[in-house]
């Protein structure tokens, strides 16, 4: 049976891929986590791809990333190893072995100054260490394996792990009011939809960069209000400017992604982010 390797086993996208296995029984999915590879170690990645990769492997989905945006400002070396060097090394091997690579990236490669949705070929100008390391990772992946696919996404959440939605659910139960920035604009993305696209992309003959999120536009305040108003209608959600909530890493003020190219290339569903939030809140019994 054809094998798809998924690097990362505890992240949101990887766990959603695990939940989709019954829908793709023609593939064997093998999940490789940090217990098997230290993704900060070139030697570990080298050893696995040289000696331990299953012969039936047809593709690799890289769902590993250093995503602690603020911590990356002081742990830049670690962020660079995971977000730039590791995927570059994976791309060297996928090209050499003739297998497909799907690598996930982020809206944080943009500076947020554009007033309309970002297209795949728009100029990048990341504002944070995290964004810079992801941007470098994109460039290195496509340089070393031109057949690879890079999928940029934004504001990922699910019932798994730590994410904004789950934080808001917790705060709604603990607090009488929550303050959330309303001047950073983007689009929330359900990790399961991203996982579906990743599997679909792996089986395609496409290459290059694609954008994906759910439909619609929101601020973090809008996102929080949608969650909190359902979990606890008595909890007030207050909009505040970014200046009132300073963070070590600067975020783009506008990072909505254009999905036109992706819709034309793949059979993705155009579902509004509010519908997906409702599904995940159901999963969390909220």
PDB file of C-alpha atoms in Angstrom:
ATOM      1  CA  UNK A   1       0.000   0.000   0.000  1.00  0.00           C
ATOM      2  CA  UNK A   2       1.201   3.510  -0.789  1.00  0.00           C
ATOM      3  CA  UNK A   3       2.524   5.340   2.263  1.00  0.00           C
ATOM      4  CA  UNK A   4       2.126   9.013   3.125  1.00  0.00           C
ATOM      5  CA  UNK A   5       4.534  10.283   5.742  1.00  0.00           C
ATOM      6  CA  UNK A   6       3.269  13.023   8.013  1.00  0.00           C
ATOM      7  CA  UNK A   7       6.014  14.840   9.888  1.00  0.00           C
ATOM      8  CA  UNK A   8       4.450  15.971  13.130  1.00  0.00           C
ATOM      9  CA  UNK A   9       1.981  13.916  15.138  1.00  0.00           C
ATOM     10  CA  UNK A  10       0.685  16.194  17.878  1.00  0.00           C
ATOM     11  CA  UNK A  11      -0.071  19.362  15.900  1.00  0.00           C
ATOM     12  CA  UNK A  12      -3.560  20.384  14.852  1.00  0.00           C
ATOM     13  CA  UNK A  13      -3.218  19.580  11.151  1.00  0.00           C
ATOM     14  CA  UNK A  14      -1.533  16.236  11.795  1.00  0.00           C
ATOM     15  CA  UNK A  15      -4.256  15.188  14.222  1.00  0.00           C
ATOM     16  CA  UNK A  16      -6.948  16.167  11.729  1.00  0.00           C
ATOM     17  CA  UNK A  17      -5.156  14.081   9.077  1.00  0.00           C
ATOM     18  CA  UNK A  18      -5.325  11.170  11.518  1.00  0.00           C
ATOM     19  CA  UNK A  19      -9.077  11.735  11.826  1.00  0.00           C
ATOM     20  CA  UNK A  20      -9.406  11.473   8.015  1.00  0.00           C
ATOM     21  CA  UNK A  21      -7.637   8.134   7.611  1.00  0.00           C
ATOM     22  CA  UNK A  22     -10.859   6.154   7.165  1.00  0.00           C
ATOM     23  CA  UNK A  23     -11.743   8.363   4.193  1.00  0.00           C
ATOM     24  CA  UNK A  24      -8.418   7.512   2.516  1.00  0.00           C
ATOM     25  CA  UNK A  25      -8.028   3.779   3.023  1.00  0.00           C
ATOM     26  CA  UNK A  26      -6.015   3.484  -0.199  1.00  0.00           C
ATOM     27  CA  UNK A  27      -3.143   5.133   1.696  1.00  0.00           C
ATOM     28  CA  UNK A  28      -1.172   4.097   4.731  1.00  0.00           C
ATOM     29  CA  UNK A  29      -0.407   7.141   6.865  1.00  0.00           C
ATOM     30  CA  UNK A  30       2.684   7.072   9.027  1.00  0.00           C
ATOM     31  CA  UNK A  31       3.009   9.848  11.585  1.00  0.00           C
ATOM     32  CA  UNK A  32       6.517  10.807  12.634  1.00  0.00           C
ATOM     33  CA  UNK A  33       6.670  12.903  15.791  1.00  0.00           C
ATOM     34  CA  UNK A  34       9.366  14.369  17.979  1.00  0.00           C
ATOM     35  CA  UNK A  35       9.749  11.052  19.767  1.00  0.00           C
ATOM     36  CA  UNK A  36      11.312   9.707  16.550  1.00  0.00           C
ATOM     37  CA  UNK A  37      12.954  12.816  15.093  1.00  0.00           C
ATOM     38  CA  UNK A  38      14.318  15.954  16.695  1.00  0.00           C
ATOM     39  CA  UNK A  39      13.280  18.433  14.000  1.00  0.00           C
ATOM     40  CA  UNK A  40      15.913  20.860  15.241  1.00  0.00           C
ATOM     41  CA  UNK A  41      18.555  18.289  14.287  1.00  0.00           C
ATOM     42  CA  UNK A  42      19.781  18.015  10.699  1.00  0.00           C
ATOM     43  CA  UNK A  43      21.373  14.689  11.652  1.00  0.00           C
ATOM     44  CA  UNK A  44      18.074  13.212  12.878  1.00  0.00           C
ATOM     45  CA  UNK A  45      16.225  14.230   9.704  1.00  0.00           C
ATOM     46  CA  UNK A  46      19.108  12.989   7.554  1.00  0.00           C
ATOM     47  CA  UNK A  47      19.195   9.623   9.307  1.00  0.00           C
ATOM     48  CA  UNK A  48      15.469   9.053   8.963  1.00  0.00           C
ATOM     49  CA  UNK A  49      15.227  10.025   5.300  1.00  0.00           C
ATOM     50  CA  UNK A  50      18.393   8.109   4.423  1.00  0.00           C
ATOM     51  CA  UNK A  51      17.771   4.945   6.392  1.00  0.00           C
ATOM     52  CA  UNK A  52      14.245   4.657   7.753  1.00  0.00           C
ATOM     53  CA  UNK A  53      11.852   6.020   5.115  1.00  0.00           C
ATOM     54  CA  UNK A  54       9.402   3.281   4.009  1.00  0.00           C
ATOM     55  CA  UNK A  55      10.003   2.092   0.437  1.00  0.00           C
ATOM     56  CA  UNK A  56       6.306   2.532  -0.422  1.00  0.00           C
ATOM     57  CA  UNK A  57       6.371   6.246   0.415  1.00  0.00           C
ATOM     58  CA  UNK A  58       4.800   8.436  -2.270  1.00  0.00           C
ATOM     59  CA  UNK A  59       4.606  11.696  -0.378  1.00  0.00           C
ATOM     60  CA  UNK A  60       5.559  13.721   2.673  1.00  0.00           C
ATOM     61  CA  UNK A  61       3.333  16.224   4.451  1.00  0.00           C
ATOM     62  CA  UNK A  62       5.361  18.537   6.667  1.00  0.00           C
ATOM     63  CA  UNK A  63       3.070  19.560   9.504  1.00  0.00           C
ATOM     64  CA  UNK A  64       5.941  20.505  11.822  1.00  0.00           C
ATOM     65  CA  UNK A  65       6.550  24.156  12.647  1.00  0.00           C
ATOM     66  CA  UNK A  66       7.831  26.416  15.377  1.00  0.00           C
ATOM     67  CA  UNK A  67       4.640  28.435  15.930  1.00  0.00           C
ATOM     68  CA  UNK A  68       5.332  30.321  19.187  1.00  0.00           C
ATOM     69  CA  UNK A  69       5.224  33.683  17.437  1.00  0.00           C
ATOM     70  CA  UNK A  70       6.295  35.834  20.386  1.00  0.00           C
ATOM     71  CA  UNK A  71       8.818  33.384  21.814  1.00  0.00           C
ATOM     72  CA  UNK A  72      10.502  33.199  18.409  1.00  0.00           C
ATOM     73  CA  UNK A  73      11.712  36.759  18.938  1.00  0.00           C
ATOM     74  CA  UNK A  74      14.135  35.421  21.568  1.00  0.00           C
ATOM     75  CA  UNK A  75      14.468  31.847  20.241  1.00  0.00           C
ATOM     76  CA  UNK A  76      15.287  32.814  16.684  1.00  0.00           C
ATOM     77  CA  UNK A  77      17.869  30.051  16.209  1.00  0.00           C
ATOM     78  CA  UNK A  78      15.378  27.366  17.174  1.00  0.00           C
ATOM     79  CA  UNK A  79      12.672  28.898  14.971  1.00  0.00           C
ATOM     80  CA  UNK A  80      15.098  29.018  12.032  1.00  0.00           C
ATOM     81  CA  UNK A  81      16.105  25.372  12.466  1.00  0.00           C
ATOM     82  CA  UNK A  82      12.493  24.133  12.490  1.00  0.00           C
ATOM     83  CA  UNK A  83      10.871  26.557  10.043  1.00  0.00           C
ATOM     84  CA  UNK A  84      13.674  27.039   7.519  1.00  0.00           C
ATOM     85  CA  UNK A  85      16.460  24.462   7.674  1.00  0.00           C
ATOM     86  CA  UNK A  86      14.325  21.384   8.402  1.00  0.00           C
ATOM     87  CA  UNK A  87      11.864  21.830   5.497  1.00  0.00           C
ATOM     88  CA  UNK A  88      14.766  22.697   3.174  1.00  0.00           C
ATOM     89  CA  UNK A  89      16.402  19.385   4.040  1.00  0.00           C
ATOM     90  CA  UNK A  90      13.108  17.544   3.522  1.00  0.00           C
ATOM     91  CA  UNK A  91      12.828  19.145   0.074  1.00  0.00           C
ATOM     92  CA  UNK A  92      16.287  17.934  -0.890  1.00  0.00           C
ATOM     93  CA  UNK A  93      15.237  14.372  -0.159  1.00  0.00           C
ATOM     94  CA  UNK A  94      11.783  14.522  -1.731  1.00  0.00           C
ATOM     95  CA  UNK A  95      13.318  15.781  -4.973  1.00  0.00           C
ATOM     96  CA  UNK A  96      16.020  13.123  -4.846  1.00  0.00           C
ATOM     97  CA  UNK A  97      13.565  10.327  -4.026  1.00  0.00           C
ATOM     98  CA  UNK A  98      10.913  11.512  -6.469  1.00  0.00           C
ATOM     99  CA  UNK A  99       8.159  11.851  -3.881  1.00  0.00           C
ATOM    100  CA  UNK A 100       5.747  14.733  -3.374  1.00  0.00           C
ATOM    101  CA  UNK A 101       6.240  17.298  -0.597  1.00  0.00           C
ATOM    102  CA  UNK A 102       3.446  19.417   0.869  1.00  0.00           C
ATOM    103  CA  UNK A 103       4.681  22.095   3.254  1.00  0.00           C
ATOM    104  CA  UNK A 104       2.493  24.486   5.268  1.00  0.00           C
ATOM    105  CA  UNK A 105       3.289  28.166   5.662  1.00  0.00           C
ATOM    106  CA  UNK A 106       1.605  31.289   6.985  1.00  0.00           C
ATOM    107  CA  UNK A 107      -0.004  34.642   6.282  1.00  0.00           C
ATOM    108  CA  UNK A 108       2.678  36.151   8.526  1.00  0.00           C
ATOM    109  CA  UNK A 109       5.058  36.277   5.548  1.00  0.00           C
ATOM    110  CA  UNK A 110       3.210  39.503   4.589  1.00  0.00           C
ATOM    111  CA  UNK A 111       3.420  42.920   6.258  1.00  0.00           C
ATOM    112  CA  UNK A 112      -0.315  43.637   6.165  1.00  0.00           C
ATOM    113  CA  UNK A 113      -0.060  46.915   4.270  1.00  0.00           C
ATOM    114  CA  UNK A 114      -1.997  45.741   1.226  1.00  0.00           C
ATOM    115  CA  UNK A 115      -5.703  46.719   1.378  1.00  0.00           C
ATOM    116  CA  UNK A 116      -6.938  43.743  -0.674  1.00  0.00           C
ATOM    117  CA  UNK A 117      -6.489  39.954  -0.274  1.00  0.00           C
ATOM    118  CA  UNK A 118      -2.939  38.750  -0.786  1.00  0.00           C
ATOM    119  CA  UNK A 119      -2.181  36.676  -3.866  1.00  0.00           C
ATOM    120  CA  UNK A 120       0.471  33.983  -3.997  1.00  0.00           C
ATOM    121  CA  UNK A 121       2.916  36.121  -5.986  1.00  0.00           C
ATOM    122  CA  UNK A 122       2.590  39.281  -3.881  1.00  0.00           C
ATOM    123  CA  UNK A 123       5.796  40.608  -2.386  1.00  0.00           C
ATOM    124  CA  UNK A 124       6.648  39.220   1.026  1.00  0.00           C
ATOM    125  CA  UNK A 125       7.813  41.395   3.909  1.00  0.00           C
ATOM    126  CA  UNK A 126       7.465  39.557   7.236  1.00  0.00           C
ATOM    127  CA  UNK A 127       7.383  41.665  10.391  1.00  0.00           C
ATOM    128  CA  UNK A 128       8.436  39.020  12.930  1.00  0.00           C
ATOM    129  CA  UNK A 129      11.137  36.395  13.382  1.00  0.00           C
ATOM    130  CA  UNK A 130       8.465  33.736  13.011  1.00  0.00           C
ATOM    131  CA  UNK A 131       7.297  35.232   9.716  1.00  0.00           C
ATOM    132  CA  UNK A 132      10.865  35.591   8.463  1.00  0.00           C
ATOM    133  CA  UNK A 133      11.765  31.976   9.233  1.00  0.00           C
ATOM    134  CA  UNK A 134       8.607  30.739   7.523  1.00  0.00           C
ATOM    135  CA  UNK A 135       9.326  32.942   4.504  1.00  0.00           C
ATOM    136  CA  UNK A 136      12.862  31.586   4.219  1.00  0.00           C
ATOM    137  CA  UNK A 137      11.484  28.071   4.577  1.00  0.00           C
ATOM    138  CA  UNK A 138       9.120  28.601   1.650  1.00  0.00           C
ATOM    139  CA  UNK A 139      11.920  29.871  -0.565  1.00  0.00           C
ATOM    140  CA  UNK A 140      14.276  27.030   0.307  1.00  0.00           C
ATOM    141  CA  UNK A 141      11.629  24.339  -0.184  1.00  0.00           C
ATOM    142  CA  UNK A 142      10.750  25.494  -3.687  1.00  0.00           C
ATOM    143  CA  UNK A 143      14.381  26.133  -4.575  1.00  0.00           C
ATOM    144  CA  UNK A 144      15.411  22.606  -3.609  1.00  0.00           C
ATOM    145  CA  UNK A 145      12.275  20.828  -4.842  1.00  0.00           C
ATOM    146  CA  UNK A 146      10.423  22.787  -7.564  1.00  0.00           C
ATOM    147  CA  UNK A 147       7.753  20.055  -7.609  1.00  0.00           C
ATOM    148  CA  UNK A 148       6.799  20.766  -3.976  1.00  0.00           C
ATOM    149  CA  UNK A 149       3.613  22.502  -2.852  1.00  0.00           C
ATOM    150  CA  UNK A 150       3.582  25.262  -0.241  1.00  0.00           C
ATOM    151  CA  UNK A 151       0.200  26.019   1.310  1.00  0.00           C
ATOM    152  CA  UNK A 152      -0.077  29.334   3.134  1.00  0.00           C
ATOM    153  CA  UNK A 153      -2.866  29.565   5.669  1.00  0.00           C
ATOM    154  CA  UNK A 154      -4.055  31.725   8.569  1.00  0.00           C
ATOM    155  CA  UNK A 155      -5.465  31.624  12.105  1.00  0.00           C
ATOM    156  CA  UNK A 156      -5.654  27.837  12.390  1.00  0.00           C
ATOM    157  CA  UNK A 157      -7.834  26.270  15.080  1.00  0.00           C
ATOM    158  CA  UNK A 158      -9.415  22.898  15.910  1.00  0.00           C
ATOM    159  CA  UNK A 159     -10.523  20.823  18.870  1.00  0.00           C
ATOM    160  CA  UNK A 160      -6.916  19.690  19.279  1.00  0.00           C
ATOM    161  CA  UNK A 161      -3.974  21.286  21.037  1.00  0.00           C
ATOM    162  CA  UNK A 162      -3.630  24.926  22.002  1.00  0.00           C
ATOM    163  CA  UNK A 163      -5.245  27.570  19.812  1.00  0.00           C
ATOM    164  CA  UNK A 164      -7.184  30.827  19.918  1.00  0.00           C
ATOM    165  CA  UNK A 165     -10.620  29.204  19.837  1.00  0.00           C
ATOM    166  CA  UNK A 166      -9.900  26.951  22.811  1.00  0.00           C
ATOM    167  CA  UNK A 167      -8.385  29.845  24.735  1.00  0.00           C
ATOM    168  CA  UNK A 168     -11.528  31.913  24.166  1.00  0.00           C
ATOM    169  CA  UNK A 169     -13.722  28.994  25.274  1.00  0.00           C
ATOM    170  CA  UNK A 170     -11.756  28.786  28.525  1.00  0.00           C
ATOM    171  CA  UNK A 171     -11.836  32.539  29.126  1.00  0.00           C
ATOM    172  CA  UNK A 172     -15.577  32.684  28.429  1.00  0.00           C
ATOM    173  CA  UNK A 173     -16.101  30.239  31.276  1.00  0.00           C
ATOM    174  CA  UNK A 174     -13.699  31.995  33.666  1.00  0.00           C
ATOM    175  CA  UNK A 175     -14.161  35.717  33.010  1.00  0.00           C
ATOM    176  CA  UNK A 176     -16.932  38.295  33.067  1.00  0.00           C
ATOM    177  CA  UNK A 177     -15.306  40.182  30.216  1.00  0.00           C
ATOM    178  CA  UNK A 178     -12.521  39.622  27.676  1.00  0.00           C
ATOM    179  CA  UNK A 179     -10.638  42.262  25.672  1.00  0.00           C
ATOM    180  CA  UNK A 180      -9.526  41.350  22.143  1.00  0.00           C
ATOM    181  CA  UNK A 181      -7.793  43.387  19.419  1.00  0.00           C
ATOM    182  CA  UNK A 182     -10.068  44.530  16.605  1.00  0.00           C
ATOM    183  CA  UNK A 183      -7.543  46.061  14.187  1.00  0.00           C
ATOM    184  CA  UNK A 184      -5.842  42.883  12.944  1.00  0.00           C
ATOM    185  CA  UNK A 185      -7.838  41.441  10.061  1.00  0.00           C
ATOM    186  CA  UNK A 186      -7.623  37.962   8.546  1.00  0.00           C
ATOM    187  CA  UNK A 187      -9.604  34.720   8.241  1.00  0.00           C
ATOM    188  CA  UNK A 188      -9.889  31.801  10.694  1.00  0.00           C
ATOM    189  CA  UNK A 189      -9.160  28.342   9.242  1.00  0.00           C
ATOM    190  CA  UNK A 190     -10.392  24.981  10.513  1.00  0.00           C
ATOM    191  CA  UNK A 191      -7.434  22.601  10.615  1.00  0.00           C
ATOM    192  CA  UNK A 192      -9.563  19.773   9.202  1.00  0.00           C
ATOM    193  CA  UNK A 193     -10.202  21.688   5.966  1.00  0.00           C
ATOM    194  CA  UNK A 194      -6.469  22.375   5.757  1.00  0.00           C
ATOM    195  CA  UNK A 195      -5.723  18.683   6.312  1.00  0.00           C
ATOM    196  CA  UNK A 196      -8.121  17.717   3.498  1.00  0.00           C
ATOM    197  CA  UNK A 197      -6.382  20.093   1.111  1.00  0.00           C
ATOM    198  CA  UNK A 198      -2.977  18.774   2.134  1.00  0.00           C
ATOM    199  CA  UNK A 199      -3.942  15.201   1.231  1.00  0.00           C
ATOM    200  CA  UNK A 200      -5.538  16.345  -2.001  1.00  0.00           C
ATOM    201  CA  UNK A 201      -2.483  18.398  -2.936  1.00  0.00           C
ATOM    202  CA  UNK A 202      -0.197  15.447  -2.323  1.00  0.00           C
ATOM    203  CA  UNK A 203      -2.038  13.402  -4.948  1.00  0.00           C
ATOM    204  CA  UNK A 204      -2.024  16.220  -7.519  1.00  0.00           C
ATOM    205  CA  UNK A 205       0.380  17.250 -10.244  1.00  0.00           C
ATOM    206  CA  UNK A 206       0.385  20.848  -8.993  1.00  0.00           C
ATOM    207  CA  UNK A 207       3.426  22.649  -7.624  1.00  0.00           C
ATOM    208  CA  UNK A 208       4.270  26.044  -6.164  1.00  0.00           C
ATOM    209  CA  UNK A 209       2.472  28.247  -3.633  1.00  0.00           C
ATOM    210  CA  UNK A 210      -1.251  28.146  -2.841  1.00  0.00           C
ATOM    211  CA  UNK A 211      -3.375  30.059  -0.348  1.00  0.00           C
ATOM    212  CA  UNK A 212      -6.082  28.522   1.784  1.00  0.00           C
ATOM    213  CA  UNK A 213      -8.356  29.632   4.584  1.00  0.00           C
ATOM    214  CA  UNK A 214     -12.067  29.406   5.134  1.00  0.00           C
ATOM    215  CA  UNK A 215     -14.271  32.084   3.597  1.00  0.00           C
ATOM    216  CA  UNK A 216     -15.042  35.507   5.011  1.00  0.00           C
ATOM    217  CA  UNK A 217     -13.075  38.201   6.782  1.00  0.00           C
ATOM    218  CA  UNK A 218     -12.762  38.830  10.512  1.00  0.00           C
ATOM    219  CA  UNK A 219     -10.825  40.632  13.191  1.00  0.00           C
ATOM    220  CA  UNK A 220      -9.604  38.742  16.232  1.00  0.00           C
ATOM    221  CA  UNK A 221     -12.439  40.520  18.061  1.00  0.00           C
ATOM    222  CA  UNK A 222     -14.985  39.147  15.574  1.00  0.00           C
ATOM    223  CA  UNK A 223     -13.515  35.673  15.965  1.00  0.00           C
ATOM    224  CA  UNK A 224     -13.625  35.909  19.757  1.00  0.00           C
ATOM    225  CA  UNK A 225     -17.159  37.331  19.803  1.00  0.00           C
ATOM    226  CA  UNK A 226     -18.446  34.440  17.679  1.00  0.00           C
ATOM    227  CA  UNK A 227     -16.992  31.953  20.166  1.00  0.00           C
ATOM    228  CA  UNK A 228     -17.716  33.667  23.466  1.00  0.00           C
ATOM    229  CA  UNK A 229     -21.272  34.737  22.644  1.00  0.00           C
ATOM    230  CA  UNK A 230     -22.154  31.081  22.209  1.00  0.00           C
ATOM    231  CA  UNK A 231     -20.172  29.656  25.120  1.00  0.00           C
ATOM    232  CA  UNK A 232     -21.263  32.282  27.641  1.00  0.00           C
ATOM    233  CA  UNK A 233     -23.557  35.104  26.429  1.00  0.00           C
ATOM    234  CA  UNK A 234     -23.035  36.854  29.778  1.00  0.00           C
ATOM    235  CA  UNK A 235     -19.323  37.343  29.137  1.00  0.00           C
ATOM    236  CA  UNK A 236     -18.659  40.727  27.515  1.00  0.00           C
ATOM    237  CA  UNK A 237     -16.209  40.956  24.624  1.00  0.00           C
ATOM    238  CA  UNK A 238     -14.478  44.337  24.397  1.00  0.00           C
ATOM    239  CA  UNK A 239     -12.684  45.544  21.246  1.00  0.00           C
ATOM    240  CA  UNK A 240      -9.278  47.124  21.821  1.00  0.00           C
ATOM    241  CA  UNK A 241      -6.509  48.440  19.523  1.00  0.00           C
ATOM    242  CA  UNK A 242      -3.274  46.505  19.152  1.00  0.00           C
ATOM    243  CA  UNK A 243      -1.452  49.272  21.039  1.00  0.00           C
ATOM    244  CA  UNK A 244      -3.426  48.316  24.132  1.00  0.00           C
ATOM    245  CA  UNK A 245      -2.147  44.739  23.946  1.00  0.00           C
ATOM    246  CA  UNK A 246       1.554  44.965  23.072  1.00  0.00           C
ATOM    247  CA  UNK A 247       3.347  41.753  22.072  1.00  0.00           C
ATOM    248  CA  UNK A 248       7.044  41.009  21.424  1.00  0.00           C
ATOM    249  CA  UNK A 249       6.311  40.096  17.790  1.00  0.00           C
ATOM    250  CA  UNK A 250       4.596  42.499  15.419  1.00  0.00           C
ATOM    251  CA  UNK A 251       1.586  41.107  13.524  1.00  0.00           C
ATOM    252  CA  UNK A 252       0.300  42.130  10.084  1.00  0.00           C
ATOM    253  CA  UNK A 253      -2.744  44.375  10.408  1.00  0.00           C
ATOM    254  CA  UNK A 254      -4.354  42.796   7.314  1.00  0.00           C
ATOM    255  CA  UNK A 255      -3.540  39.285   6.112  1.00  0.00           C
ATOM    256  CA  UNK A 256      -6.595  38.054   4.225  1.00  0.00           C
ATOM    257  CA  UNK A 257      -5.521  35.500   1.613  1.00  0.00           C
ATOM    258  CA  UNK A 258      -6.904  35.258  -1.909  1.00  0.00           C
ATOM    259  CA  UNK A 259      -8.016  31.664  -2.597  1.00  0.00           C
ATOM    260  CA  UNK A 260      -8.788  32.114  -6.299  1.00  0.00           C
ATOM    261  CA  UNK A 261      -5.805  30.079  -7.518  1.00  0.00           C
ATOM    262  CA  UNK A 262      -6.516  27.300  -5.019  1.00  0.00           C
ATOM    263  CA  UNK A 263     -10.200  27.095  -5.972  1.00  0.00           C
ATOM    264  CA  UNK A 264      -9.223  26.818  -9.633  1.00  0.00           C
ATOM    265  CA  UNK A 265      -6.623  24.112  -8.940  1.00  0.00           C
ATOM    266  CA  UNK A 266      -8.329  21.985  -6.259  1.00  0.00           C
ATOM    267  CA  UNK A 267     -11.873  21.011  -5.345  1.00  0.00           C
ATOM    268  CA  UNK A 268     -11.940  22.911  -2.055  1.00  0.00           C
ATOM    269  CA  UNK A 269     -15.162  23.761  -0.259  1.00  0.00           C
ATOM    270  CA  UNK A 270     -16.072  27.440   0.082  1.00  0.00           C
ATOM    271  CA  UNK A 271     -17.368  27.404   3.648  1.00  0.00           C
ATOM    272  CA  UNK A 272     -17.650  30.517   5.813  1.00  0.00           C
ATOM    273  CA  UNK A 273     -15.472  30.531   8.910  1.00  0.00           C
ATOM    274  CA  UNK A 274     -18.478  30.968  11.213  1.00  0.00           C
ATOM    275  CA  UNK A 275     -19.923  27.635  10.074  1.00  0.00           C
ATOM    276  CA  UNK A 276     -16.648  25.884  10.861  1.00  0.00           C
ATOM    277  CA  UNK A 277     -16.391  27.538  14.281  1.00  0.00           C
ATOM    278  CA  UNK A 278     -19.850  26.208  15.072  1.00  0.00           C
ATOM    279  CA  UNK A 279     -18.761  22.655  14.199  1.00  0.00           C
ATOM    280  CA  UNK A 280     -15.717  22.804  16.464  1.00  0.00           C
ATOM    281  CA  UNK A 281     -17.732  24.257  19.341  1.00  0.00           C
ATOM    282  CA  UNK A 282     -20.114  21.315  18.903  1.00  0.00           C
ATOM    283  CA  UNK A 283     -17.134  18.959  19.075  1.00  0.00           C
ATOM    284  CA  UNK A 284     -16.095  20.629  22.331  1.00  0.00           C
ATOM    285  CA  UNK A 285     -19.652  20.329  23.694  1.00  0.00           C
ATOM    286  CA  UNK A 286     -20.024  24.095  23.929  1.00  0.00           C
TER     287      UNK A 286
END
